[in-house]
CSV table of C-alpha atoms and ligand atoms in Angstrom, one decimal:
chain,number,residue,atom,x,y,z
A,1,UNK,CA,-10.2,7.3,16.9
A,2,UNK,CA,-11.2,3.8,15.7
A,3,UNK,CA,-9.4,0.6,16.7
A,4,UNK,CA,-5.8,0.1,15.5
A,5,UNK,CA,-6.0,-3.0,13.4
A,6,UNK,CA,-2.5,-3.3,12.0
A,7,UNK,CA,0.7,-1.9,13.5
A,8,UNK,CA,4.3,-2.1,12.2
A,9,UNK,CA,7.1,-1.3,14.6
A,10,UNK,CA,10.6,-0.6,13.2
A,11,UNK,CA,10.2,-2.9,10.2
A,12,UNK,CA,13.5,-3.3,8.4
A,13,UNK,CA,14.1,-5.5,5.3
A,14,UNK,CA,17.5,-6.0,3.6
A,15,UNK,CA,18.4,-8.0,0.6
A,16,UNK,CA,21.8,-9.5,-0.1
A,17,UNK,CA,22.9,-8.7,-3.7
A,18,UNK,CA,24.7,-11.1,-6.0
A,19,UNK,CA,27.9,-9.2,-5.4
A,20,UNK,CA,27.5,-9.7,-1.6
A,21,UNK,CA,26.6,-6.2,-0.7
A,22,UNK,CA,23.5,-5.4,1.3
A,23,UNK,CA,20.6,-3.4,0.0
A,24,UNK,CA,18.3,-1.8,2.6
A,25,UNK,CA,14.8,-1.6,1.1
A,26,UNK,CA,13.0,-0.6,4.3
A,27,UNK,CA,14.6,0.9,7.4
A,28,UNK,CA,12.8,1.1,10.7
A,29,UNK,CA,9.3,1.7,9.3
A,30,UNK,CA,6.5,2.4,11.8
A,31,UNK,CA,2.9,2.7,10.9
A,32,UNK,CA,-0.6,2.2,12.3
A,33,UNK,CA,-3.7,1.3,10.2
A,34,UNK,CA,-7.1,2.0,11.8
A,35,UNK,CA,-10.3,0.0,11.3
A,36,UNK,CA,-12.4,1.4,8.5
A,37,UNK,CA,-9.8,3.9,7.4
A,38,UNK,CA,-7.4,4.3,4.5
A,39,UNK,CA,-3.6,4.9,4.9
A,40,UNK,CA,-2.0,6.1,1.7
A,41,UNK,CA,1.7,5.5,1.1
A,42,UNK,CA,3.5,7.7,-1.4
A,43,UNK,CA,7.0,7.8,-2.7
A,44,UNK,CA,9.1,7.5,-5.8
A,45,UNK,CA,9.8,4.2,-7.5
A,46,UNK,CA,12.2,2.1,-5.5
A,47,UNK,CA,11.6,3.7,-2.1
A,48,UNK,CA,10.4,0.4,-0.6
A,49,UNK,CA,6.6,0.6,-0.8
A,50,UNK,CA,6.1,-2.9,-2.3
A,51,UNK,CA,8.7,-4.4,0.1
A,52,UNK,CA,6.8,-2.9,3.0
A,53,UNK,CA,3.5,-4.3,1.8
A,54,UNK,CA,4.9,-7.7,1.3
A,55,UNK,CA,6.1,-7.7,4.9
A,56,UNK,CA,2.7,-6.5,6.1
A,57,UNK,CA,1.0,-9.3,4.1
A,58,UNK,CA,3.6,-11.7,5.6
A,59,UNK,CA,4.7,-12.8,2.2
A,60,UNK,CA,8.2,-12.2,3.4
A,61,UNK,CA,9.6,-11.7,7.0
A,62,UNK,CA,11.2,-8.5,8.2
A,63,UNK,CA,14.9,-8.7,9.3
A,64,UNK,CA,14.0,-6.6,12.2
A,65,UNK,CA,10.9,-5.2,13.8
A,66,UNK,CA,7.4,-6.3,14.9
A,67,UNK,CA,4.0,-6.7,13.3
A,68,UNK,CA,0.9,-6.5,15.4
A,69,UNK,CA,-2.6,-7.5,14.3
A,70,UNK,CA,-5.2,-6.1,16.8
A,71,UNK,CA,-2.4,-5.8,19.4
A,72,UNK,CA,-1.3,-9.4,18.9
A,73,UNK,CA,2.3,-10.0,17.8
A,74,UNK,CA,2.1,-11.9,14.6
A,75,UNK,CA,5.7,-11.5,13.5
A,76,UNK,CA,6.6,-15.1,14.2
A,77,UNK,CA,3.5,-16.8,13.0
A,78,UNK,CA,4.3,-19.9,10.9
A,79,UNK,CA,2.6,-22.9,9.3
A,80,UNK,CA,-1.1,-23.5,10.0
A,81,UNK,CA,-1.4,-20.4,12.2
A,82,UNK,CA,0.0,-18.2,9.5
A,83,UNK,CA,-2.2,-19.8,6.8
A,84,UNK,CA,-5.3,-19.1,9.0
A,85,UNK,CA,-4.2,-15.5,9.6
A,86,UNK,CA,-3.6,-14.8,5.9
A,87,UNK,CA,-7.3,-14.6,5.3
A,88,UNK,CA,-7.5,-11.3,7.3
A,89,UNK,CA,-5.1,-9.4,5.0
A,90,UNK,CA,-5.4,-9.6,1.2
A,91,UNK,CA,-3.5,-7.9,-1.5
A,92,UNK,CA,-4.5,-6.3,-4.8
A,93,UNK,CA,-1.6,-5.9,-7.3
A,94,UNK,CA,-1.0,-3.5,-10.2
A,95,UNK,CA,-1.4,-6.1,-13.0
A,96,UNK,CA,-4.6,-8.0,-12.5
A,97,UNK,CA,-4.1,-10.2,-15.5
A,98,UNK,CA,-1.2,-12.0,-14.0
A,99,UNK,CA,-3.4,-12.9,-11.0
A,100,UNK,CA,-5.7,-15.1,-13.2
A,101,UNK,CA,-5.0,-18.3,-15.0
A,102,UNK,CA,-6.0,-17.8,-18.6
A,103,UNK,CA,-8.1,-21.0,-18.7
A,104,UNK,CA,-10.1,-20.2,-15.6
A,105,UNK,CA,-13.6,-18.7,-15.9
A,106,UNK,CA,-14.5,-15.8,-13.7
A,107,UNK,CA,-16.5,-17.8,-11.2
A,108,UNK,CA,-13.7,-20.2,-10.8
A,109,UNK,CA,-11.0,-17.6,-10.5
A,110,UNK,CA,-12.9,-15.5,-8.0
A,111,UNK,CA,-13.6,-18.4,-5.6
A,112,UNK,CA,-10.2,-20.1,-5.9
A,113,UNK,CA,-8.9,-18.6,-2.7
A,114,UNK,CA,-11.9,-20.3,-0.9
A,115,UNK,CA,-10.7,-23.7,-1.9
A,116,UNK,CA,-8.1,-23.8,0.9
A,117,UNK,CA,-10.6,-22.9,3.5
A,118,UNK,CA,-14.0,-24.3,2.7
A,119,UNK,CA,-15.3,-27.4,0.8
A,120,UNK,CA,-17.8,-25.8,-1.5
A,121,UNK,CA,-19.8,-27.4,-4.4
A,122,UNK,CA,-19.6,-25.8,-7.8
A,123,UNK,CA,-23.1,-24.3,-7.4
A,124,UNK,CA,-22.1,-22.8,-4.0
A,125,UNK,CA,-19.0,-21.4,-5.5
A,126,UNK,CA,-21.0,-19.8,-8.4
A,127,UNK,CA,-23.4,-18.3,-5.9
A,128,UNK,CA,-20.5,-16.8,-3.9
A,129,UNK,CA,-18.8,-15.6,-7.1
A,130,UNK,CA,-22.1,-13.8,-8.1
A,131,UNK,CA,-22.1,-12.1,-4.7
A,132,UNK,CA,-18.5,-10.9,-5.2
A,133,UNK,CA,-19.3,-9.6,-8.7
A,134,UNK,CA,-22.2,-7.6,-7.2
A,135,UNK,CA,-19.8,-6.2,-4.6
A,136,UNK,CA,-17.5,-4.8,-7.3
A,137,UNK,CA,-20.5,-3.7,-9.4
A,138,UNK,CA,-19.9,-6.1,-12.3
A,139,UNK,CA,-22.8,-7.9,-14.1
A,140,UNK,CA,-23.6,-11.5,-13.2
A,141,UNK,CA,-23.2,-12.6,-16.9
A,142,UNK,CA,-19.4,-12.3,-16.3
A,143,UNK,CA,-19.5,-15.5,-14.3
A,144,UNK,CA,-19.0,-17.7,-17.4
A,145,UNK,CA,-16.5,-15.4,-19.1
A,146,UNK,CA,-12.7,-15.4,-19.1
A,147,UNK,CA,-10.9,-12.6,-17.3
A,148,UNK,CA,-8.6,-11.9,-20.3
A,149,UNK,CA,-11.7,-11.0,-22.4
A,150,UNK,CA,-12.3,-8.0,-20.2
A,151,UNK,CA,-11.1,-4.4,-20.0
A,152,UNK,CA,-8.3,-3.4,-17.7
A,153,UNK,CA,-10.7,-1.7,-15.3
A,154,UNK,CA,-13.0,-4.7,-15.2
A,155,UNK,CA,-10.1,-7.0,-14.6
A,156,UNK,CA,-9.0,-4.9,-11.7
A,157,UNK,CA,-12.5,-5.1,-10.3
A,158,UNK,CA,-12.1,-8.8,-10.5
A,159,UNK,CA,-8.8,-8.5,-8.7
A,160,UNK,CA,-10.5,-6.7,-5.9
A,161,UNK,CA,-13.4,-9.2,-5.9
A,162,UNK,CA,-11.0,-12.0,-5.6
A,163,UNK,CA,-9.1,-10.3,-2.7
A,164,UNK,CA,-12.5,-9.9,-1.0
A,165,UNK,CA,-13.4,-13.6,-1.3
A,166,UNK,CA,-12.0,-14.5,2.1
A,167,UNK,CA,-13.8,-11.5,3.7
A,168,UNK,CA,-10.5,-9.9,4.8
A,169,UNK,CA,-10.5,-7.0,7.3
A,170,UNK,CA,-7.5,-5.4,5.5
A,171,UNK,CA,-6.9,-4.7,1.8
A,172,UNK,CA,-3.4,-3.9,0.7
A,173,UNK,CA,-3.4,-2.2,-2.7
A,174,UNK,CA,-0.1,-2.0,-4.4
A,175,UNK,CA,-0.3,0.5,-7.3
A,176,UNK,CA,-3.7,-1.2,-7.9
A,177,UNK,CA,-4.9,1.5,-10.2
A,178,UNK,CA,-1.6,2.7,-11.7
A,179,UNK,CA,-1.9,0.8,-15.0
A,180,UNK,CA,-5.3,2.3,-15.8
A,181,UNK,CA,-6.4,5.5,-17.4
A,182,UNK,CA,-7.5,8.4,-15.3
A,183,UNK,CA,-11.3,8.0,-15.5
A,184,UNK,CA,-11.0,4.2,-14.8
A,185,UNK,CA,-8.7,5.0,-11.8
A,186,UNK,CA,-11.3,7.4,-10.5
A,187,UNK,CA,-14.1,4.8,-10.7
A,188,UNK,CA,-12.0,2.2,-8.9
A,189,UNK,CA,-11.2,4.7,-6.1
A,190,UNK,CA,-14.9,5.4,-5.7
A,191,UNK,CA,-15.5,1.6,-5.6
A,192,UNK,CA,-12.9,1.2,-2.9
A,193,UNK,CA,-14.5,4.0,-0.8
A,194,UNK,CA,-17.9,2.5,-1.1
A,195,UNK,CA,-16.6,-1.0,-0.2
A,196,UNK,CA,-14.9,0.5,2.8
A,197,UNK,CA,-18.2,2.0,4.0
A,198,UNK,CA,-20.2,-1.2,3.4
A,199,UNK,CA,-17.7,-3.7,4.7
A,200,UNK,CA,-15.7,-1.7,7.3
A,201,UNK,CA,-12.5,-2.4,5.4
A,202,UNK,CA,-9.2,-1.0,6.4
A,203,UNK,CA,-7.2,-0.1,3.3
A,204,UNK,CA,-3.6,0.5,2.7
A,205,UNK,CA,-3.2,2.2,-0.7
A,206,UNK,CA,0.2,2.5,-2.2
A,207,UNK,CA,0.7,4.8,-5.2
A,208,UNK,CA,3.3,7.2,-6.6
A,209,UNK,CA,0.5,9.7,-7.5
A,210,UNK,CA,0.1,12.0,-4.5
A,211,UNK,CA,-3.2,13.6,-5.7
A,212,UNK,CA,-4.8,10.2,-6.3
A,213,UNK,CA,-3.7,8.9,-2.9
A,214,UNK,CA,-5.1,12.0,-1.2
A,215,UNK,CA,-8.5,11.5,-2.8
A,216,UNK,CA,-9.2,8.4,-0.8
A,217,UNK,CA,-6.8,8.4,2.2
A,218,UNK,CA,-7.5,9.5,5.8
A,219,UNK,CA,-3.8,9.5,6.6
A,220,UNK,CA,-0.8,9.9,4.2
A,221,UNK,CA,2.6,8.5,4.8
A,222,UNK,CA,5.5,9.7,2.7
A,223,UNK,CA,8.5,7.4,2.1
A,224,UNK,CA,11.9,8.2,0.8
A,225,UNK,CA,14.7,5.7,0.3
A,226,UNK,CA,13.2,3.1,2.6
A,227,UNK,CA,12.3,5.4,5.5
A,228,UNK,CA,9.1,7.3,6.5
A,229,UNK,CA,9.9,11.0,6.3
A,230,UNK,CA,6.5,12.3,7.2
A,231,UNK,CA,3.0,11.1,8.1
A,232,UNK,CA,-0.1,13.3,8.6
A,233,UNK,CA,-3.8,13.5,8.2
A,234,UNK,CA,-4.7,13.7,4.5
A,235,UNK,CA,-6.7,16.9,5.0
A,236,UNK,CA,-3.7,18.7,6.4
A,237,UNK,CA,-1.3,17.8,3.5
A,238,UNK,CA,-1.3,21.1,1.7
A,239,UNK,CA,-1.5,23.4,4.8
A,240,UNK,CA,0.6,21.6,7.4
A,241,UNK,CA,3.2,19.3,5.8
A,242,UNK,CA,6.7,20.3,6.6
A,243,UNK,CA,9.2,17.9,5.2
A,244,UNK,CA,11.1,19.4,2.2
A,245,UNK,CA,10.5,16.1,0.3
A,246,UNK,CA,6.7,16.3,0.9
A,247,UNK,CA,6.7,19.9,-0.1
A,248,UNK,CA,8.5,19.1,-3.4
A,249,UNK,CA,6.1,16.3,-4.2
A,250,UNK,CA,3.2,18.6,-3.6
A,251,UNK,CA,4.8,21.3,-5.8
A,252,UNK,CA,5.2,18.8,-8.7
A,253,UNK,CA,1.7,17.2,-8.2
A,254,UNK,CA,-0.1,20.5,-8.1
A,255,UNK,CA,2.3,22.5,-10.3
A,256,UNK,CA,-0.6,23.8,-12.4
A,257,UNK,CA,-1.9,26.0,-9.6
A,258,UNK,CA,1.2,26.5,-7.4
A,259,UNK,CA,1.5,30.0,-6.2
A,260,UNK,CA,4.7,31.4,-7.8
A,261,UNK,CA,5.3,33.5,-4.7
A,262,UNK,CA,5.5,30.5,-2.5
A,263,UNK,CA,9.0,29.4,-1.6
A,264,UNK,CA,9.1,25.8,-3.0
A,265,UNK,CA,12.4,24.7,-4.6
A,266,UNK,CA,12.0,22.1,-7.3
A,267,UNK,CA,13.7,18.8,-6.6
A,268,UNK,CA,17.0,18.2,-8.4
A,269,UNK,CA,19.4,15.3,-8.5
A,270,UNK,CA,19.0,11.5,-8.3
A,271,UNK,CA,17.7,9.3,-5.5
A,272,UNK,CA,20.8,7.7,-3.9
A,273,UNK,CA,21.3,4.0,-4.1
A,274,UNK,CA,19.7,1.9,-1.4
A,275,UNK,CA,23.0,0.0,-1.3
A,276,UNK,CA,25.2,2.9,-0.3
A,277,UNK,CA,22.7,4.8,1.8
A,278,UNK,CA,23.9,8.3,2.6
A,279,UNK,CA,24.9,9.0,6.2
A,280,UNK,CA,22.6,11.3,8.1
A,281,UNK,CA,19.2,12.1,6.7
A,282,UNK,CA,18.5,10.0,3.6
A,283,UNK,CA,17.1,13.1,1.8
A,284,UNK,CA,20.0,15.4,2.5
A,285,UNK,CA,21.7,14.9,-0.9
A,286,UNK,CA,18.7,16.5,-2.6
A,287,UNK,CA,17.3,18.7,0.1
A,288,UNK,CA,17.2,22.4,-0.7
A,289,UNK,CA,17.3,23.2,3.0
A,290,UNK,CA,20.1,20.9,4.0
A,291,UNK,CA,22.0,21.9,7.2
A,292,UNK,CA,25.3,20.6,8.6
A,293,UNK,CA,23.6,18.2,11.1
A,294,UNK,CA,21.5,16.6,8.2
A,295,UNK,CA,24.8,15.2,6.7
A,296,UNK,CA,25.8,13.6,10.0
A,297,UNK,CA,22.8,12.4,11.9
A,298,UNK,CA,19.6,10.7,10.8
A,299,UNK,CA,16.6,12.7,12.2
A,300,UNK,CA,14.3,10.9,14.6
A,301,UNK,CA,10.5,10.7,14.1
A,302,UNK,CA,8.7,13.2,16.3
A,303,UNK,CA,5.0,13.9,16.7
A,304,UNK,CA,4.4,17.6,15.9
A,305,UNK,CA,0.7,17.5,16.6
A,306,UNK,CA,-1.8,14.6,17.1
A,307,UNK,CA,-1.3,12.3,14.0
A,308,UNK,CA,1.4,14.4,12.4
A,309,UNK,CA,4.8,12.8,12.4
A,310,UNK,CA,8.0,14.2,11.0
A,311,UNK,CA,11.6,13.1,10.6
A,312,UNK,CA,13.5,16.3,9.8
A,313,UNK,CA,16.1,18.3,11.7
A,314,UNK,CA,14.3,21.5,10.8
A,315,UNK,CA,11.4,20.6,13.1
B,1,ADP,P1,8.8,0.5,-4.7
B,1,ADP,O1,7.7,-0.5,-4.6
B,1,ADP,O2,8.6,1.7,-3.8
B,1,ADP,O3,9.1,0.9,-6.1
B,1,ADP,P2,10.4,-1.8,-3.9
B,1,ADP,O4,10.0,-2.2,-2.5
B,1,ADP,O5,9.9,-2.6,-5.0
B,1,ADP,O6,10.1,-0.2,-4.1
B,1,ADP,O7,12.0,-1.8,-3.9
B,1,ADP,C1,12.8,-1.2,-2.9
B,1,ADP,C2,14.3,-1.5,-3.2
B,1,ADP,O8,14.5,-2.9,-2.9
B,1,ADP,C3,14.7,-1.3,-4.7
B,1,ADP,O9,16.0,-0.9,-4.7
B,1,ADP,C4,14.6,-2.7,-5.2
B,1,ADP,O10,15.5,-2.9,-6.3
B,1,ADP,C5,15.0,-3.6,-4.0
B,1,ADP,N1,14.4,-4.9,-4.0
B,1,ADP,C6,13.0,-5.2,-3.9
B,1,ADP,N2,12.8,-6.5,-3.8
B,1,ADP,C7,14.0,-7.1,-3.9
B,1,ADP,C8,14.4,-8.5,-3.9
B,1,ADP,N3,13.6,-9.5,-3.8
B,1,ADP,N4,15.8,-8.7,-4.0
B,1,ADP,C9,16.7,-7.7,-4.1
B,1,ADP,N5,16.3,-6.4,-4.1
B,1,ADP,C10,15.0,-6.1,-4.0
B,2,MG,MG1,6.3,-1.1,-6.0
């Protein structure tokens, strides 16, 4: 196993709502990201994926829990130390257009993150921007163009190039391909895989599309209502996943070729509100295999086999 580069221990993030009630977006999340590997995070909208990424990128602090970068506790970094650290972890968002000022040319936009760290001349910045364009397989002519004149897929390549400007070790992609059509998504996934091989990048790829996440992840983590319910090697997903929620996601993702003889109940009902989280297992209100204990007690994460973690009383 390669080096663990980023680790989250028991990260919890709550928000106070205007009516004074507390909303728990993430609850006790644990994860490990390894050097040169991709961790995929899957879950329905509102399950806390973006909140988790914002905490990992230290755009907002956790209420509880610890964040480690190469075994060093970085939870309490502030000021100049935090600013220096930020270069190691960069984010790519769903909507790349909002990441660029409309009046900035590509070369300027791509090298903007460098301004805070290095004092470069315009020609040095253009040279660096050309290198970044090559990395994301865009032509050098784009240097003098404006991002808004490009297609969604090209703009997302710019988003990735810009995130790479500071030569980060970790790339956090939050639904980075979700706004694009399927074939463009596919090309971007291939680009991320090739960048990972070239640059040794560690990638955290968040998406609600299980099949897409599986196509580039080494490990897959499934979230439900702010908690991790299962985490396992991507290659074991179909054969070895156990959690009823994971199984139902699989059944809907691959419904075209699901064996009708297999015992997979379709998911019914609504996700409970993160304001009034149900007692016990967060999934029990929709679980087709709910038992008495699931209503009372939250299941603890246990390791079933190396790299396969599960929070379910059925284990
Ligand atoms: P996902 O990315 O999985 O769709 P989010 O992390 O965006 O989920 O949101 C998780 C929950 O936290 C949602 O119920 C959302 O409404 C709430 N939430 C997220 N950010 C904030 C915030 N800044 N203030 C209040 N509630 C928030
Ligand atoms: Mg989100």
